[in-house]
Coordinates of C-alpha atoms in Angstrom, one line a residue:
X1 CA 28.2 22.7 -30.0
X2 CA 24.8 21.3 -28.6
X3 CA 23.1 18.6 -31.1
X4 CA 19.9 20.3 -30.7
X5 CA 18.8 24.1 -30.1
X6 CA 16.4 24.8 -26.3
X7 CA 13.4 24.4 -27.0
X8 CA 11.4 26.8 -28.7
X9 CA 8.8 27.9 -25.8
X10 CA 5.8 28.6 -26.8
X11 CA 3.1 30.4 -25.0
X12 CA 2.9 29.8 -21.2
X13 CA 4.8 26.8 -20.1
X14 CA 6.5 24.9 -17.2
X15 CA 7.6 21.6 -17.1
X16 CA 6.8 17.9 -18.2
X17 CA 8.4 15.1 -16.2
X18 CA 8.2 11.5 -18.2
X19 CA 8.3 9.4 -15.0
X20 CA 8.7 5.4 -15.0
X21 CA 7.3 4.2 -12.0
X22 CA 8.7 0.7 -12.0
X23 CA 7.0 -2.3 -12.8
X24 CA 4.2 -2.8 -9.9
X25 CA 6.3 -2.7 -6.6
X26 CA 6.2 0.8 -5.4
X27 CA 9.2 -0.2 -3.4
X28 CA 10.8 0.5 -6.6
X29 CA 10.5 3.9 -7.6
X30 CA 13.3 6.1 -7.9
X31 CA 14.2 9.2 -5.5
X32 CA 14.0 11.1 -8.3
X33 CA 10.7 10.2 -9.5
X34 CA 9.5 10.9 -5.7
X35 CA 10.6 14.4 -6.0
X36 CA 8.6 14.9 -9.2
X37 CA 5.4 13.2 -8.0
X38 CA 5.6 15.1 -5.0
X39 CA 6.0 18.6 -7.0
X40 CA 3.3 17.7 -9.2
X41 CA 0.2 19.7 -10.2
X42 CA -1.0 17.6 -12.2
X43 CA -0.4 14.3 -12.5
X44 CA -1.7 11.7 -15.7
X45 CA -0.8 8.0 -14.7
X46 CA -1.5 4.8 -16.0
X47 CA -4.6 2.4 -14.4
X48 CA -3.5 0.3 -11.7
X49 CA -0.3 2.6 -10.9
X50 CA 0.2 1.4 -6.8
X51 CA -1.7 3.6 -4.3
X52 CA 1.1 4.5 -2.8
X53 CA 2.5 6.7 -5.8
X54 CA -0.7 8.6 -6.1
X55 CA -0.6 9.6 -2.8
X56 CA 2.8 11.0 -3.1
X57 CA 1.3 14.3 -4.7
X58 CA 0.2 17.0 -3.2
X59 CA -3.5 17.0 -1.9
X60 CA -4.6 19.6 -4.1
X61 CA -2.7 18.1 -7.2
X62 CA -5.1 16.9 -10.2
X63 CA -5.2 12.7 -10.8
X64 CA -5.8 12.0 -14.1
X65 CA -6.4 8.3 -15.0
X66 CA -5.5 7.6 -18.8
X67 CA -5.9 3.5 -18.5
X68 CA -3.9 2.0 -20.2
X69 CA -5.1 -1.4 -19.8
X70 CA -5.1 -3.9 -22.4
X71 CA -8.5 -3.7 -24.6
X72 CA -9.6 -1.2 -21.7
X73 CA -8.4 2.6 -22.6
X74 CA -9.6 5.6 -21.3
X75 CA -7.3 8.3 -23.5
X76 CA -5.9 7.4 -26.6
X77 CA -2.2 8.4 -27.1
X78 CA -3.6 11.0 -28.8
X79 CA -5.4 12.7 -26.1
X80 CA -2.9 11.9 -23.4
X81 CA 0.0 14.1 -25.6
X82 CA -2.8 16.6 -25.9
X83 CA -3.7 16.8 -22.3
X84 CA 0.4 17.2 -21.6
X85 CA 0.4 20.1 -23.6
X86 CA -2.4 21.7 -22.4
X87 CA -1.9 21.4 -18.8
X88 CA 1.5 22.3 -19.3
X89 CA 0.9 25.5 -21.3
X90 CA -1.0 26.6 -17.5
X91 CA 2.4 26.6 -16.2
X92 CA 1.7 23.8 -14.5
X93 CA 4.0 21.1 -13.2
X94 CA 3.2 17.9 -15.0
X95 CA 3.8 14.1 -14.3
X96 CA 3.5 11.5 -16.6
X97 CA 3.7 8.6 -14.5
X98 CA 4.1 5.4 -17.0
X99 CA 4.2 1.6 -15.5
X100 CA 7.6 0.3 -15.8
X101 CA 10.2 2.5 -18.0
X102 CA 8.4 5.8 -20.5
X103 CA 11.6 4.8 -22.8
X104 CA 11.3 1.1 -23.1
X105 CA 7.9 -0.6 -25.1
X106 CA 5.8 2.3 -22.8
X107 CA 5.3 5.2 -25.7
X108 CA 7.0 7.4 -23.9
X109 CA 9.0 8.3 -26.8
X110 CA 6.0 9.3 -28.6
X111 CA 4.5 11.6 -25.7
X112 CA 7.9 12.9 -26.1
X113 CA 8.2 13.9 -29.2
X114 CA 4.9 15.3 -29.3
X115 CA 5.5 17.8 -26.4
X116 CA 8.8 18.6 -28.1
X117 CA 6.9 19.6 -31.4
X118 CA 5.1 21.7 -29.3
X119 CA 7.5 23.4 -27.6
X120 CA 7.1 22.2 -24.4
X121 CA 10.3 21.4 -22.0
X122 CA 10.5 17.8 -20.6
X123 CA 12.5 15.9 -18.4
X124 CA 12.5 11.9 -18.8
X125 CA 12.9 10.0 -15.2
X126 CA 13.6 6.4 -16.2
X127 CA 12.1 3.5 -14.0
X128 CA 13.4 0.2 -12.9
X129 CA 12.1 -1.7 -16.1
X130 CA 10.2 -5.3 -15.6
X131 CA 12.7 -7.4 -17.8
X132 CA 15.0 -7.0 -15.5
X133 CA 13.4 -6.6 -12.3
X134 CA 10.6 -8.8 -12.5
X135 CA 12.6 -12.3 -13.1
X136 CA 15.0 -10.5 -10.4
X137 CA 11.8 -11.1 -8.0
X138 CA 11.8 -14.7 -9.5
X139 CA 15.5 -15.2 -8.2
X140 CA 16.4 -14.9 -12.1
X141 CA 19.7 -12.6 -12.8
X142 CA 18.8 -11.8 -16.5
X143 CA 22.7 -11.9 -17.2
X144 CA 25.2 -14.3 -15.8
X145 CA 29.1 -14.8 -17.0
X146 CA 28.4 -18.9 -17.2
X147 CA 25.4 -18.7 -19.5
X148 CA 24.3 -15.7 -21.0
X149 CA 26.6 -13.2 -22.8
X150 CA 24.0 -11.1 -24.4
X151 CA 20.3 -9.7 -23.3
X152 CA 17.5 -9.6 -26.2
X153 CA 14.0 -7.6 -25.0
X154 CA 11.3 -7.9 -27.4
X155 CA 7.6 -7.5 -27.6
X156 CA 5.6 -9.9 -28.8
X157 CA 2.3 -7.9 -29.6
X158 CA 2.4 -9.5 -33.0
X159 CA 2.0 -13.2 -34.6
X160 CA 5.4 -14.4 -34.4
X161 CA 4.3 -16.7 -37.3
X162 CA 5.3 -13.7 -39.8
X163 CA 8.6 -12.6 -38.1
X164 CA 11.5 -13.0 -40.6
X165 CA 13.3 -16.2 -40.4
X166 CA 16.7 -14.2 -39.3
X167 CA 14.9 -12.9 -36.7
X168 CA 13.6 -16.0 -35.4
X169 CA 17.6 -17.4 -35.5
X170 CA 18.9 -14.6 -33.4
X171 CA 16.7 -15.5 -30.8
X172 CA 17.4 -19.0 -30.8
X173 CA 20.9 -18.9 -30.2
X174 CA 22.7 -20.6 -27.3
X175 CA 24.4 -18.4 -24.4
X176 CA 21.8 -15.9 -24.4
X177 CA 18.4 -14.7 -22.3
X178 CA 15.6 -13.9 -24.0
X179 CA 12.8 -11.9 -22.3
X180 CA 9.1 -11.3 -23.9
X181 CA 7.3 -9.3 -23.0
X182 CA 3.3 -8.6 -23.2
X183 CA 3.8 -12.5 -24.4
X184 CA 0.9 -14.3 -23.6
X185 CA -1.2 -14.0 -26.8
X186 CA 1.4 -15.7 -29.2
X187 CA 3.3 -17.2 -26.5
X188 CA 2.9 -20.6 -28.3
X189 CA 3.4 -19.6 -31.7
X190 CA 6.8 -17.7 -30.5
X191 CA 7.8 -21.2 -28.9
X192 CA 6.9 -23.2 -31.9
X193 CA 9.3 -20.9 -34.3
X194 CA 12.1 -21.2 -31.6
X195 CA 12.0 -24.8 -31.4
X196 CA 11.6 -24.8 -35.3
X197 CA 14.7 -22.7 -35.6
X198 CA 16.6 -25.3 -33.5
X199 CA 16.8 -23.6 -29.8
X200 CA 17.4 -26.5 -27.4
X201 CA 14.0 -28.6 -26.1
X202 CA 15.8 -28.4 -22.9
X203 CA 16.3 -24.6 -22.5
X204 CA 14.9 -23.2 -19.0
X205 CA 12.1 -21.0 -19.0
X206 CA 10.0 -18.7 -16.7
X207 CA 6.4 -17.7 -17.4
X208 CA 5.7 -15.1 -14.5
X209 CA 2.5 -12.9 -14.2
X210 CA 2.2 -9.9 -12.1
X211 CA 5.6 -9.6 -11.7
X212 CA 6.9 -7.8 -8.6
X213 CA 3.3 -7.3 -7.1
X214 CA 0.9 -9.4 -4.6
X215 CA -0.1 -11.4 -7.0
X216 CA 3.2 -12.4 -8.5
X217 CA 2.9 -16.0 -10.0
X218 CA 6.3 -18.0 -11.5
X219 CA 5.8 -21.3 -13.4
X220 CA 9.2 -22.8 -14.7
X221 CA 9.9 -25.6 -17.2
X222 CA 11.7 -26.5 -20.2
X223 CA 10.9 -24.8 -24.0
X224 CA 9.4 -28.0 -25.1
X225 CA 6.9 -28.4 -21.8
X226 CA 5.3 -25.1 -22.3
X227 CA 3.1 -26.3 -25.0
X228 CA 1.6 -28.8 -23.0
X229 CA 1.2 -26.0 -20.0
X230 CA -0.7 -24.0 -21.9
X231 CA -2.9 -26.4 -23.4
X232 CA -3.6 -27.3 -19.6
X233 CA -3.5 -24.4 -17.9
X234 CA -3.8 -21.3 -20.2
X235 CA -1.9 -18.1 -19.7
X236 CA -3.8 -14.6 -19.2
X237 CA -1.9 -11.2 -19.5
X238 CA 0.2 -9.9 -18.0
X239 CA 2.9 -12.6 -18.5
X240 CA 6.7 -12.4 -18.9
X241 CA 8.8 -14.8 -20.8
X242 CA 12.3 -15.4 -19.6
X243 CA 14.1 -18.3 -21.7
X244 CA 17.7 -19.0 -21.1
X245 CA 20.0 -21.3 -18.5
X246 CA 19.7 -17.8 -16.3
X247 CA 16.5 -19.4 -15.4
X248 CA 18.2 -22.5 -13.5
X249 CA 20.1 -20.3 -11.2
X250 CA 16.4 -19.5 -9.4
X251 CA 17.4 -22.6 -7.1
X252 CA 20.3 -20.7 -5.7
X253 CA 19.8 -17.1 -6.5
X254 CA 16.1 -17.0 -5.4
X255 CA 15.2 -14.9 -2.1
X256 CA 11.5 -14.1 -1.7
X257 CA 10.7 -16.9 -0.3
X258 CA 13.1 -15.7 2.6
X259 CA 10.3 -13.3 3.3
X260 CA 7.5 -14.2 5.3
X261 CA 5.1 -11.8 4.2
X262 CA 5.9 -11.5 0.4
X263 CA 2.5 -11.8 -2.1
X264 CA 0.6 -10.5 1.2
X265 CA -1.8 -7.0 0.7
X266 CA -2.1 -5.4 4.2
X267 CA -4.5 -3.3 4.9
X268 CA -4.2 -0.5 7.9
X269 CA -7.0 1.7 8.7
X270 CA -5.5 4.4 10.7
X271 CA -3.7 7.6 10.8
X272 CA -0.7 7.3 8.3
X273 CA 1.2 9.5 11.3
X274 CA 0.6 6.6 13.2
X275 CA 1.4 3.7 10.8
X276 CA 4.9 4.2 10.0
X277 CA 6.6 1.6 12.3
X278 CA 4.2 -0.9 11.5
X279 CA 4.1 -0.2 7.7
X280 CA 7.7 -0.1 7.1
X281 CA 8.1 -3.1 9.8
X282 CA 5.5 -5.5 7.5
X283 CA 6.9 -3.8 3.9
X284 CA 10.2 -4.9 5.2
X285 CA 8.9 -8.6 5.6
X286 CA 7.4 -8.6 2.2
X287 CA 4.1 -7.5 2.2
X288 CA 2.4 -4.8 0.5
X289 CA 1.0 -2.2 3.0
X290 CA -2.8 0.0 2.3
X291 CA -2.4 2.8 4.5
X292 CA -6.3 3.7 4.3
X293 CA -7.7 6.0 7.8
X294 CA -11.3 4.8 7.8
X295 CA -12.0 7.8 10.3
X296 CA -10.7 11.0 10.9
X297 CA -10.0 12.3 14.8
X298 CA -10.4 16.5 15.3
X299 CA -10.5 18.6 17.8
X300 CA -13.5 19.3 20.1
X301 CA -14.0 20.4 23.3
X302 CA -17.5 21.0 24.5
X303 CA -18.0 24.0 27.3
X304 CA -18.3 21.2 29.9
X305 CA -15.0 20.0 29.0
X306 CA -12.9 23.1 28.9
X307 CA -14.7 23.9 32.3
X308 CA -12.7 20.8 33.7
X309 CA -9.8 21.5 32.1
X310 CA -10.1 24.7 34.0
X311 CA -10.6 23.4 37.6
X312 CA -7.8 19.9 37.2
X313 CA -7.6 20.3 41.0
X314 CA -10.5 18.6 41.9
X315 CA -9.2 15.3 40.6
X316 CA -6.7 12.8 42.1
X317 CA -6.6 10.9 39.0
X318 CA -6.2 11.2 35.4
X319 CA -6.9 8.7 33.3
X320 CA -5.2 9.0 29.4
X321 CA -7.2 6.4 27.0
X322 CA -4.9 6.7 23.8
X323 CA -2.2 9.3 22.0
X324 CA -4.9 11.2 21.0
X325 CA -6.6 11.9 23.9
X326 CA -3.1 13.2 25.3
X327 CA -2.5 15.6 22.4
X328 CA -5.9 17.4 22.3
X329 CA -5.8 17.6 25.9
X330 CA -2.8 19.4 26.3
X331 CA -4.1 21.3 23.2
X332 CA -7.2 22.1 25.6
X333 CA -4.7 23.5 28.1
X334 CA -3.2 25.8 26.0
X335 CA -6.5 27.1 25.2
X336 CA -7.2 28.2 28.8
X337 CA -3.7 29.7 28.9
X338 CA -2.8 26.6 31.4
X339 CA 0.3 24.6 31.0
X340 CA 1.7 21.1 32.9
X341 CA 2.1 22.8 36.2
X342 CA -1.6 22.1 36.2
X343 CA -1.4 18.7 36.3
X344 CA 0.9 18.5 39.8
X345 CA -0.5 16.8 42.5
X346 CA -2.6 14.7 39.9
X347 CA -1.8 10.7 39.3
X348 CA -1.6 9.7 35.5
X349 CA -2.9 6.5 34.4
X350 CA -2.2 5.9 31.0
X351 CA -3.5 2.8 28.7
X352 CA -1.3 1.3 26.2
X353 CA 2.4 1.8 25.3
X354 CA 1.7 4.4 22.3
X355 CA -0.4 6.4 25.1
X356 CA 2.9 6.5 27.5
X357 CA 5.2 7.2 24.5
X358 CA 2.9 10.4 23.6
X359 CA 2.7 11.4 27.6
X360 CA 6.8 11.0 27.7
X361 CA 7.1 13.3 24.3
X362 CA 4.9 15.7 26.4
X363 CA 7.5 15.4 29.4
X364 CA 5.0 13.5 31.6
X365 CA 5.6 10.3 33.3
X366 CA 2.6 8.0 34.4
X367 CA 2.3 6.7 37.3
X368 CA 0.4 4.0 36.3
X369 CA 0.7 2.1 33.2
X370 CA -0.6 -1.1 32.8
X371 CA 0.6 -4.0 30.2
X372 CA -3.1 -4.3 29.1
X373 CA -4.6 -2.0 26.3
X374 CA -8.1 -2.3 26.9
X375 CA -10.6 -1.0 29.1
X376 CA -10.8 -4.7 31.4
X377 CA -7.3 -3.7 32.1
X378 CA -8.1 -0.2 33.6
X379 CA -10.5 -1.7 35.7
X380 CA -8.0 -4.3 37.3
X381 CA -5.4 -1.9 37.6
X382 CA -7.1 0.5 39.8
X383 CA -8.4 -2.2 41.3
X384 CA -5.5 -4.3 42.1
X385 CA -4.2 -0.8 43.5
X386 CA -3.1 -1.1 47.4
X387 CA -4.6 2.1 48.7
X388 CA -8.5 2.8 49.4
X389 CA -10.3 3.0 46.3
X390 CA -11.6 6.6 46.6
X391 CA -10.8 10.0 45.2
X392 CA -12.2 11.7 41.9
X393 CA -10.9 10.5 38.5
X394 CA -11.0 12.6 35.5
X395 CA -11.5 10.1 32.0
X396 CA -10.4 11.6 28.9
X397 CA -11.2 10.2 25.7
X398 CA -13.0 10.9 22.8
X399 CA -16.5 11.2 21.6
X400 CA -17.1 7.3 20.7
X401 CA -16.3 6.0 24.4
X402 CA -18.6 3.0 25.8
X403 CA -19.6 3.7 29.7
X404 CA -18.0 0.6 30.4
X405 CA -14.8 2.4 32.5
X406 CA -16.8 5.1 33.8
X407 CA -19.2 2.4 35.5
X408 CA -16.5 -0.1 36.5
X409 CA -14.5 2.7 38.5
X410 CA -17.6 4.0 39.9
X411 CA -18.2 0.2 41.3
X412 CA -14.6 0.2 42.9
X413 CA -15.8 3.2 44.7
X414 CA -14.4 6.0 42.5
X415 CA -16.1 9.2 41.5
X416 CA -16.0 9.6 37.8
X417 CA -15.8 12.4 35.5
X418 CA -15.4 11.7 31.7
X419 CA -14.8 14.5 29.0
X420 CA -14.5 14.6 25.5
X421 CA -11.8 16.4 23.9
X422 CA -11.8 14.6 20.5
X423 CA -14.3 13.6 18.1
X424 CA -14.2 10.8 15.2
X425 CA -15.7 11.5 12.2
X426 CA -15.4 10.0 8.5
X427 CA -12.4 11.5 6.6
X428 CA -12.8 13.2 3.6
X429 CA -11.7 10.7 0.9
X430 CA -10.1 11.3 -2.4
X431 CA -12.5 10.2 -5.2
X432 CA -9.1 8.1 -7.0
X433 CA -8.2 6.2 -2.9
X434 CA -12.1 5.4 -2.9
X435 CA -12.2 4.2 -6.9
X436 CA -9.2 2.1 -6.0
X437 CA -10.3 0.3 -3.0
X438 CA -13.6 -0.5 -4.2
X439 CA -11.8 -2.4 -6.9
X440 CA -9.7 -4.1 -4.4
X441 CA -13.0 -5.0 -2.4
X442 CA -14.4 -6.3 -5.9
X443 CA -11.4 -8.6 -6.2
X444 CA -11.1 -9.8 -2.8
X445 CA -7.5 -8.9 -2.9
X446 CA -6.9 -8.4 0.7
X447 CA -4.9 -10.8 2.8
X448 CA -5.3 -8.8 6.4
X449 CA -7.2 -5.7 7.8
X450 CA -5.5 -4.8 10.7
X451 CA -8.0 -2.4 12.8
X452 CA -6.9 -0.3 16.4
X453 CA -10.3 0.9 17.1
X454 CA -14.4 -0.3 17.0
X455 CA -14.6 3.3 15.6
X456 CA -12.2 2.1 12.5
X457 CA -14.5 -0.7 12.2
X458 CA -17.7 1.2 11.9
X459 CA -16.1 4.0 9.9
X460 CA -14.5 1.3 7.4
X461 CA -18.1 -0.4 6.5
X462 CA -19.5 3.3 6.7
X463 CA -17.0 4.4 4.2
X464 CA -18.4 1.5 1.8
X465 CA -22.1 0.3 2.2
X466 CA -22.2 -1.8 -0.7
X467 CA -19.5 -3.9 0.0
X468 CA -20.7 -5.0 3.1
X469 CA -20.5 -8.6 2.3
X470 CA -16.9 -8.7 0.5
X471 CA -15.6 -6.6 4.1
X472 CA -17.1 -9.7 6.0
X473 CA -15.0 -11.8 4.3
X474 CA -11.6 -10.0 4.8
X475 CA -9.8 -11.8 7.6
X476 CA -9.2 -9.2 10.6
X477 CA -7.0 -8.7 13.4
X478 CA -8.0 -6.9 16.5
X479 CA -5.4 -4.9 18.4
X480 CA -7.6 -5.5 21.7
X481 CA -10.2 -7.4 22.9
X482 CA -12.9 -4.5 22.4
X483 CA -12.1 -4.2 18.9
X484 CA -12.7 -7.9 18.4
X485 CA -15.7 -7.3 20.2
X486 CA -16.7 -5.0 17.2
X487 CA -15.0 -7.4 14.9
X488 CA -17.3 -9.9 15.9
X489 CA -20.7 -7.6 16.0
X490 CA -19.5 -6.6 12.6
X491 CA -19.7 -10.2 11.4
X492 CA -16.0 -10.2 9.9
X493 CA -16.3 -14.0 9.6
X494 CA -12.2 -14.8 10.2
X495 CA -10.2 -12.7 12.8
X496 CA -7.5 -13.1 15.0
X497 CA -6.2 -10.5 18.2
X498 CA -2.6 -9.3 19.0
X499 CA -1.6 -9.9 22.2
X500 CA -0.9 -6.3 22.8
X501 CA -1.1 -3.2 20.7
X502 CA 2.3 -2.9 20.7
X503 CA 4.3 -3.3 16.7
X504 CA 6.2 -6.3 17.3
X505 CA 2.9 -8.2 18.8
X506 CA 0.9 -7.1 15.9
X507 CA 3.6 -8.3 13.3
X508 CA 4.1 -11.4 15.0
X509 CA 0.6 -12.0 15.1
X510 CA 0.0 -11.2 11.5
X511 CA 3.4 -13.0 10.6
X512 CA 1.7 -16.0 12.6
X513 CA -2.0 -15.9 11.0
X514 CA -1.0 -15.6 7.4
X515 CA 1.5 -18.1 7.4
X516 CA -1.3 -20.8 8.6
X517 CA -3.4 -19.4 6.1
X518 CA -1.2 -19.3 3.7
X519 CA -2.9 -18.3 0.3
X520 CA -6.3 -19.6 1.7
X521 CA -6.3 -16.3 3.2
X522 CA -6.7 -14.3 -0.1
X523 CA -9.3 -17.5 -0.9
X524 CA -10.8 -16.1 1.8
X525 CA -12.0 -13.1 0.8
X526 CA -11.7 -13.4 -3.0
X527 CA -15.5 -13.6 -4.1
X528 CA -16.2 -16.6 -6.3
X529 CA -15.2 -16.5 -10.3
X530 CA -13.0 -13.9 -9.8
X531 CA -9.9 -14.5 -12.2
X532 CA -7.4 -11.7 -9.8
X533 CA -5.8 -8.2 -10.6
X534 CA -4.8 -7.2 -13.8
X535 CA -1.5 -5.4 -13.8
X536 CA -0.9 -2.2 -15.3
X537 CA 1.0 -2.2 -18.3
X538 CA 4.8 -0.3 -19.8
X539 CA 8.0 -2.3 -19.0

């Protein structure tokens, strides 16, 4: 027979999911909690919950930020069980999304109970919790068979100065791993009562802050040398406390430095559709990836344009600029109820290797495609062409175009037509994706901007008006040598260009740049005084 009875639903109700979302990584979340988020229509998270995660829900979905920073809330724990229940009784999917695990030092036992007592169903997801994952990141197996036999997690929100004495001594026996958490504040009294209590001068230790995310910092060194640390270097929240002889194995057992890119925050400004390569490529090298479209591409074609779409014979050429231009044209075909028998007898250029992949998805083969992406490279590629340079050529692109190809071909002797069959506008933003990036502007807490387009240039510094002079500061890299162009009228005071537009030459060359930088990259765009991120809290 079941220990407890269903719950007693009461008035309208669906369901609450108590989600951990891991402890800053958002590599880390759990299939299950993905689902969830994704369901979601409403969705209450802690401050500082990755980006990432909040975009998971549905558009339409409700964001709630509770806080949940230290000295810094926006809901007491009162109003967040109160805003569960009432969302809930809409019939509304709910996620509590919690830093770290709901179950372990997060409250999410209380918000529990109280949407039990309510009568309100509830499913707990548990997260990958940051005493164990976050020495993990540190190279730091919490348990080992040679020297720890027993895990103790503790909080140390209190003066340890009035623990009991048995207390104290069951932390400071040998064989074991200790981790505090939220230890910062008494972090020195907590030492004092260990050493006190007779737990060996020698013991290894691991202070690490930010576990897990960009900003991850690890300092190791005996028990009795932490005193002296702190009196030299201080210790700010968040901070972790890992004592034990698990701590020596780091020299062995440790593997981000392996990764090139780890601690980095990337920025990318385009389509998500058309960052997935790259973003997985750089997550899987370490870095944290910003997938954040400064502009938003549509649809548009003028009566001039859909007048040359109608009459493709006149042209010997036709010139494709980028995968966009080759998806609203063909879009602009079907529109005058045309299809690709249209296009026989024409020559295809097309510009770039994402431009030829979308033609080949279309079942088009160009017949000339150049290794340069830029528009110097159309230029000498018609003109390195054997045969007279005549014939009419038909340019499609989008709304932002320069007249620098139109007026090159027309110097080789070409006639040139150019339509529009796309326009670039600013996208609609979420109010919670702009909140969050102006904080990470504030904080200078990019490493990289990587930008595809002068149009994703001016859109990005459109997009954010007053942070003109912390974008300035954000080291750059151009895909091509017109973006740096805009890079460079932009006055982004530290950029470097790919080779090609192509994802291994971008990585490489970001791989490349931020490993001579090193952390003066962040220093680079970090404004002066600032102190760095605050992590959000749960375990």
């Amino acid at each position: 027979m079941a220990d407890h009875a269903p719950f007693p639903l009461k008035k309208k109700a669906s369901m609450v999911y108590l989600v951990g979302a891991g402890p800053g990584d958002p590599g880390l979340l759990t299939m299950r909690a993905a689902r969830a988020i994704s369901m979601a229509d409403v969705l209450l998270y802690d401050h500082l919950i990755p980006l990432e995660l909040l975009d998971m829900a549905p558009d339409e979905a409700k964001r709630i930020d509770v806080g949940k920073v230290r000295n810094h809330p926006r809901m007491s724990q009162k109003e967040i069980g109160e805003t569960l229940v009432k969302h809930a009784r809409q019939g509304l999917s709910v996620v509590r999304l919690k830093g770290g695990d709901p179950f372990v030092f997060g409250r999410g036992g209380e918000e529990a109970q109280v949407l039990a007592e309510a009568g309100i169903p509830f499913i707990v997801i548990p997260g990958v919790t940051s005493p164990v994952a976050v020495p993990a990141y540190s190279g730091i197996p919490v348990t080992h068979r040679d020297h720890s036999s027993r895990l103790i997690i503790l909080t140390a929100h209190d003066d340890p100065t009035d623990w009991k004495q048995p207390d104290i001594d069951a932390l400071a026996r040998p064989h074991q791993t200790v981790v505090v958490l939220m230890g910062a504040l008494y972090m020195k009294e907590l030492v004092a009562r260990l050493l006190n209590a007779g737990l060996d001068p020698k013991t290894p230790t691991a202070i690490i802050r930010w576990g897990t995310t960009p900003n991850q910092e690890s300092y190791y060194q005996t028990l009795e040398e932490i005193p002296a640390f702190l009196k030299e270097h201080g210790i700010a929240p968040p901070a972790i406390l890992t004592i034990g002889g698990v701590v020596s194995l780091r020299k062995d057992v440790s593997w981000s430095h392996r990764l090139p890119l780890l601690g980095k925050r990337i920025l990318l400004t385009r389509e998500r559709s058309r960052s997935k390569e790259l973003s997985e490529t750089l997550e899987a090298l370490g870095a944290t990836v910003i997938t954040f479209p400064t502009i938003h591409v549509s649809p548009s074609f003028s009566e001039k344009s859909m007048h040359t779409i109608e009459h493709l014979k006149d042209f010997a050429w036709i010139v494709f600029l980028s995968p966009n231009g080759v998806q609203y044209f063909l879009e602009g075909l079907g529109k005058s109820n045309k299809d690709l028998r249209s296009l026989a007898g024409l020559r295809i250029f097309s510009m770039g290797p994402a431009t030829s992949t979308a033609l080949n998805e279309a079942g088009l083969r160009p017949d000339l495609a150049p290794a340069e992406s830029h528009g110097e490279g159309v230029i000498d590629a018609f003109r390195n062409l054997p045969e007279p340079h005549s014939g009419k050529v038909l340019l499609v692109r989008g709304d932002r175009g320069t007249g620098a190809i139109p007026r090159g071909l027309e110097e080789l002797g070409y006639g040139v037509e150019t339509i529009s069959v796309y326009e670039n506008t600013l996208p609609d933003v979420p109010s919670y994706r702009m909140e969050r990036l102006r904080t990470i502007l504030d904080e200078g807490a990019i490493d990289l901007a990587i930008f595809y387009s002068p149009s994703a240039i001016r859109g990005f510094i459109s997009l954010f008006p007053d942070h003109a002079e912390a974008i300035s500061r954000i080291p750059s890299l151009a895909i091509g040598p017109t973006t740096r162009e805009e890079l460079l009228r932009s006055a982004i005071q530290t950029l470097v260009m790919a080779k090609n537009p192509t994802t291994p030459s971008v990585v490489e060359t970001a791989v490349d740049f931020l490993s001579q930088f090193g952390n003066n990259a962040k220093e680079l765009s970090r404004p002066p005084g600032n102190s760095g991120r605050v992590h959000p809290g749960g375990a």
